[in-house]
mmCIF file of C-alpha atoms in Angstrom:
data_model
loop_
_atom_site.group_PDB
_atom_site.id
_atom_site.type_symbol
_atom_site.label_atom_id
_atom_site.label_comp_id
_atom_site.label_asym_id
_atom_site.label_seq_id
_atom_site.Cartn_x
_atom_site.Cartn_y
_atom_site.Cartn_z
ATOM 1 C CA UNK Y 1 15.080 8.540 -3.863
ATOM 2 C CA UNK Y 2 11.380 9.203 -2.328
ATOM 3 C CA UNK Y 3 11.132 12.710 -1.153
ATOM 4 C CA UNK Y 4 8.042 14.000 -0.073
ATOM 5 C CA UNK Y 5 7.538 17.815 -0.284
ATOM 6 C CA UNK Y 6 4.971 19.580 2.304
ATOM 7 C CA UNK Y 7 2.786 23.269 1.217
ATOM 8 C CA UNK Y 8 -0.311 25.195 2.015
ATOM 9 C CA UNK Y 9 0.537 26.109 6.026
ATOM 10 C CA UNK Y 10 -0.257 29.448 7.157
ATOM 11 C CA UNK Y 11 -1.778 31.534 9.897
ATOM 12 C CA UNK Y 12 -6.221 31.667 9.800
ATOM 13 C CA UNK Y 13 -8.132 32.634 12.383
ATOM 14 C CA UNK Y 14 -10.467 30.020 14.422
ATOM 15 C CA UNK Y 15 -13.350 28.653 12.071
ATOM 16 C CA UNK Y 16 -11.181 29.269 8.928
ATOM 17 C CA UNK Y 17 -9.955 26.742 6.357
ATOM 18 C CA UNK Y 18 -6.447 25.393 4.628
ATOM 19 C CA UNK Y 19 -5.835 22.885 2.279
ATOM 20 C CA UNK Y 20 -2.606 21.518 2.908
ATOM 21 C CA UNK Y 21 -0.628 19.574 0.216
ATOM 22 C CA UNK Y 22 2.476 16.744 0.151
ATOM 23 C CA UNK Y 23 4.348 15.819 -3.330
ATOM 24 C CA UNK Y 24 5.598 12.918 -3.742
ATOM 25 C CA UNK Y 25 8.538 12.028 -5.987
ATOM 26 C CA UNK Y 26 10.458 8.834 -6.777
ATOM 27 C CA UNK Y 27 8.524 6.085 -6.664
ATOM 28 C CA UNK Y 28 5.431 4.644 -8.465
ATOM 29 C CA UNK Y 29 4.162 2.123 -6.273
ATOM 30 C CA UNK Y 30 0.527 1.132 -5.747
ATOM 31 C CA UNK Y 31 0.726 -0.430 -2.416
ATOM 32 C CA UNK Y 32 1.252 1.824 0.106
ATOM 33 C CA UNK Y 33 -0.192 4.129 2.999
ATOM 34 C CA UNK Y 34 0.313 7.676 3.271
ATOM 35 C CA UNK Y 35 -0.458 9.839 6.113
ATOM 36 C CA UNK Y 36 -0.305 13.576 7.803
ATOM 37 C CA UNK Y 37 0.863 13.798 11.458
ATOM 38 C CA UNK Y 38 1.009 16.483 13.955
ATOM 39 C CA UNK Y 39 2.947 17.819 16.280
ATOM 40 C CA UNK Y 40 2.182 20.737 18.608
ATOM 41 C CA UNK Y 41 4.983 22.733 21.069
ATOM 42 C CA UNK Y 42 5.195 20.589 24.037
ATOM 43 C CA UNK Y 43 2.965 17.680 22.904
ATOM 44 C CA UNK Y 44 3.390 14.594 21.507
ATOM 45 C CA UNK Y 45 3.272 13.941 17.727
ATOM 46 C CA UNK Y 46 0.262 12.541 16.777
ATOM 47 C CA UNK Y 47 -1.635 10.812 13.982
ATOM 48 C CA UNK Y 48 -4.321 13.273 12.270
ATOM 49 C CA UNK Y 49 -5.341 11.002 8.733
ATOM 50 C CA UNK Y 50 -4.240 8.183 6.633
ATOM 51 C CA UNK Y 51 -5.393 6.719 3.115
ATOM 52 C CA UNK Y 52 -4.246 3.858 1.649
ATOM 53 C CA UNK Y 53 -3.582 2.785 -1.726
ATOM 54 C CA UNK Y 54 -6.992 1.937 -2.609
ATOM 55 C CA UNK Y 55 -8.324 4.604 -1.340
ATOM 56 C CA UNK Y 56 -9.774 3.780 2.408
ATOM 57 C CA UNK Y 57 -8.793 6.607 5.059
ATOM 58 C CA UNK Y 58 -8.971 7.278 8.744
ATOM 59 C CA UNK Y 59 -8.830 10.236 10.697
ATOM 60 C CA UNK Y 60 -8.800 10.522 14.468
ATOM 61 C CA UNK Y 61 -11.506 11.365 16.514
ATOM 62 C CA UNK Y 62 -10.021 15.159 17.490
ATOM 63 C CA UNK Y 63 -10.610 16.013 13.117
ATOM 64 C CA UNK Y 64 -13.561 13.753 12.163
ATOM 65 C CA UNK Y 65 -15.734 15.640 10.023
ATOM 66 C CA UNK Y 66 -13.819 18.553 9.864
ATOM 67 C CA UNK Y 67 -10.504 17.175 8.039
ATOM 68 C CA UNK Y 68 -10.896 15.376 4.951
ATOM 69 C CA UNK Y 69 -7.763 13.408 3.352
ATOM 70 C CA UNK Y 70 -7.321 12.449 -0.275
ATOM 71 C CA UNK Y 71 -4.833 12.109 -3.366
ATOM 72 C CA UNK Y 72 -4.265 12.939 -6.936
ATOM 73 C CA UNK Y 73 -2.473 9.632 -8.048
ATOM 74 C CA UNK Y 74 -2.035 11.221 -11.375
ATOM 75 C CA UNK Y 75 -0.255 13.740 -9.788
ATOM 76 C CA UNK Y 76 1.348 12.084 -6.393
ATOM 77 C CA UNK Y 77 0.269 14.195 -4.585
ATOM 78 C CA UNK Y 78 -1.577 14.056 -1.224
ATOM 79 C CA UNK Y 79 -3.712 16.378 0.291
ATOM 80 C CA UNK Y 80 -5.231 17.688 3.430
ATOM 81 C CA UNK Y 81 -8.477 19.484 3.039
ATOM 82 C CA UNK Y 82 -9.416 21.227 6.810
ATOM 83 C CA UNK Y 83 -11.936 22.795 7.807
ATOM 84 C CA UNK Y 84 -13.735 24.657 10.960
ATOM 85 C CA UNK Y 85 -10.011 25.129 12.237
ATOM 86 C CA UNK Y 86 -9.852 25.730 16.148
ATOM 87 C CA UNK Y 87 -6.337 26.884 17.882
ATOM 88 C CA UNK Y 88 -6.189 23.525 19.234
ATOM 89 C CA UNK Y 89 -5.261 21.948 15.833
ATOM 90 C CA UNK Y 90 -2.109 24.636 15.806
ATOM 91 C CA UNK Y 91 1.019 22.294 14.628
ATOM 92 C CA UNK Y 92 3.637 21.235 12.299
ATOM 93 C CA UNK Y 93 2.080 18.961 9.870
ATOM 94 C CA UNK Y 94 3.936 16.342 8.434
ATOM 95 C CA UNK Y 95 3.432 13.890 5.330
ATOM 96 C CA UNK Y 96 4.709 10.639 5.855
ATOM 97 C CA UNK Y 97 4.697 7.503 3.197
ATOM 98 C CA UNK Y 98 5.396 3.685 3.875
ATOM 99 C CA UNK Y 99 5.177 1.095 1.358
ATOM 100 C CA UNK Y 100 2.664 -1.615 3.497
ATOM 101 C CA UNK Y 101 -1.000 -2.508 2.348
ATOM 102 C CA UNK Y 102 -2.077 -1.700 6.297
ATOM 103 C CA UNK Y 103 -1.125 2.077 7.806
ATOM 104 C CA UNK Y 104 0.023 2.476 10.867
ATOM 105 C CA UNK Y 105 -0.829 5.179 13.980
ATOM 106 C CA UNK Y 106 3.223 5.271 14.606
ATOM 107 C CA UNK Y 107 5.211 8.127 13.268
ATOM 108 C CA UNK Y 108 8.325 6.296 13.270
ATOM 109 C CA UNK Y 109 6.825 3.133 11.410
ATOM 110 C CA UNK Y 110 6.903 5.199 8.375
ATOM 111 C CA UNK Y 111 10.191 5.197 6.034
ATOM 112 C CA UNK Y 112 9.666 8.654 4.577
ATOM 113 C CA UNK Y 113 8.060 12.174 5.854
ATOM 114 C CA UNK Y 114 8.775 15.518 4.842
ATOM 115 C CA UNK Y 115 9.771 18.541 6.105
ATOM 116 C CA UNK Y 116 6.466 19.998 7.808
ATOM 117 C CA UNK Y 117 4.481 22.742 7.738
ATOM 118 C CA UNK Y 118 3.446 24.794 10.123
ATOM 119 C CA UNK Y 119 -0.549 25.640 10.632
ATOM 120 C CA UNK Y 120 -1.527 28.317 13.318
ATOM 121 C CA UNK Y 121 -5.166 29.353 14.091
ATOM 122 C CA UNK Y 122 -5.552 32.499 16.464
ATOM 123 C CA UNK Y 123 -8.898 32.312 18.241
#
């Protein structure tokens, strides 16, 4: 059974940085695409990063160069380095884990996701 375990939310004021982080348990695969999405009160959920078994990421336009994604395969774990934080990035963050060689910008396209974790930046 795959669960995927979200940490490192919090409250930081505008400018600030947080490193979230996503365990991963049950499975040992090396083809797959992992993922943090975002949902804000009253919006949409929406794709922030993904990284891929070998390594190649994306990030959307909103966190480019602020945001970096990466993993600890040794460790499952994936994480969510982000920096310059600005109230407008205020959300739940989820991790989310399909087992395709190609990721995909829909939330529902992945099997598994966690919990979230909630990041809020005060201006």
């Amino acid at each position: 059974q795959v669960q995927l375990v979200e940490s490192g939310g919090g409250s930081v004021q505008a400018g600030g940085s947080l490193r979230l982080s996503c365990a991963a348990y049950g499975y040992a695969f090396s083809t797959y695409c992992m993922a943090w999405f975002r949902q804000a009160p009253g919006k949409a959920r929406e794709g922030v990063a993904t990284i891929l078994g070998d390594g190649r990421t994306t990030y959307a336009d909103s966190v480019k160069g602020r945001f970096t994604i990466s993993q600890d395969n040794a460790k499952y774990t994936l994480y969510l380095q982000m920096n310059s934080l600005k109230p407008e990035d205020t959300a739940e963050y989820y991790c989310v884990l399909d087992f395709r060689p190609r990721c995909s910008d829909a939330f529902l396209d992945y099997t598994y996701w966690g919990r979230g974790t909630q990041v809020t930046v005060s201006s």
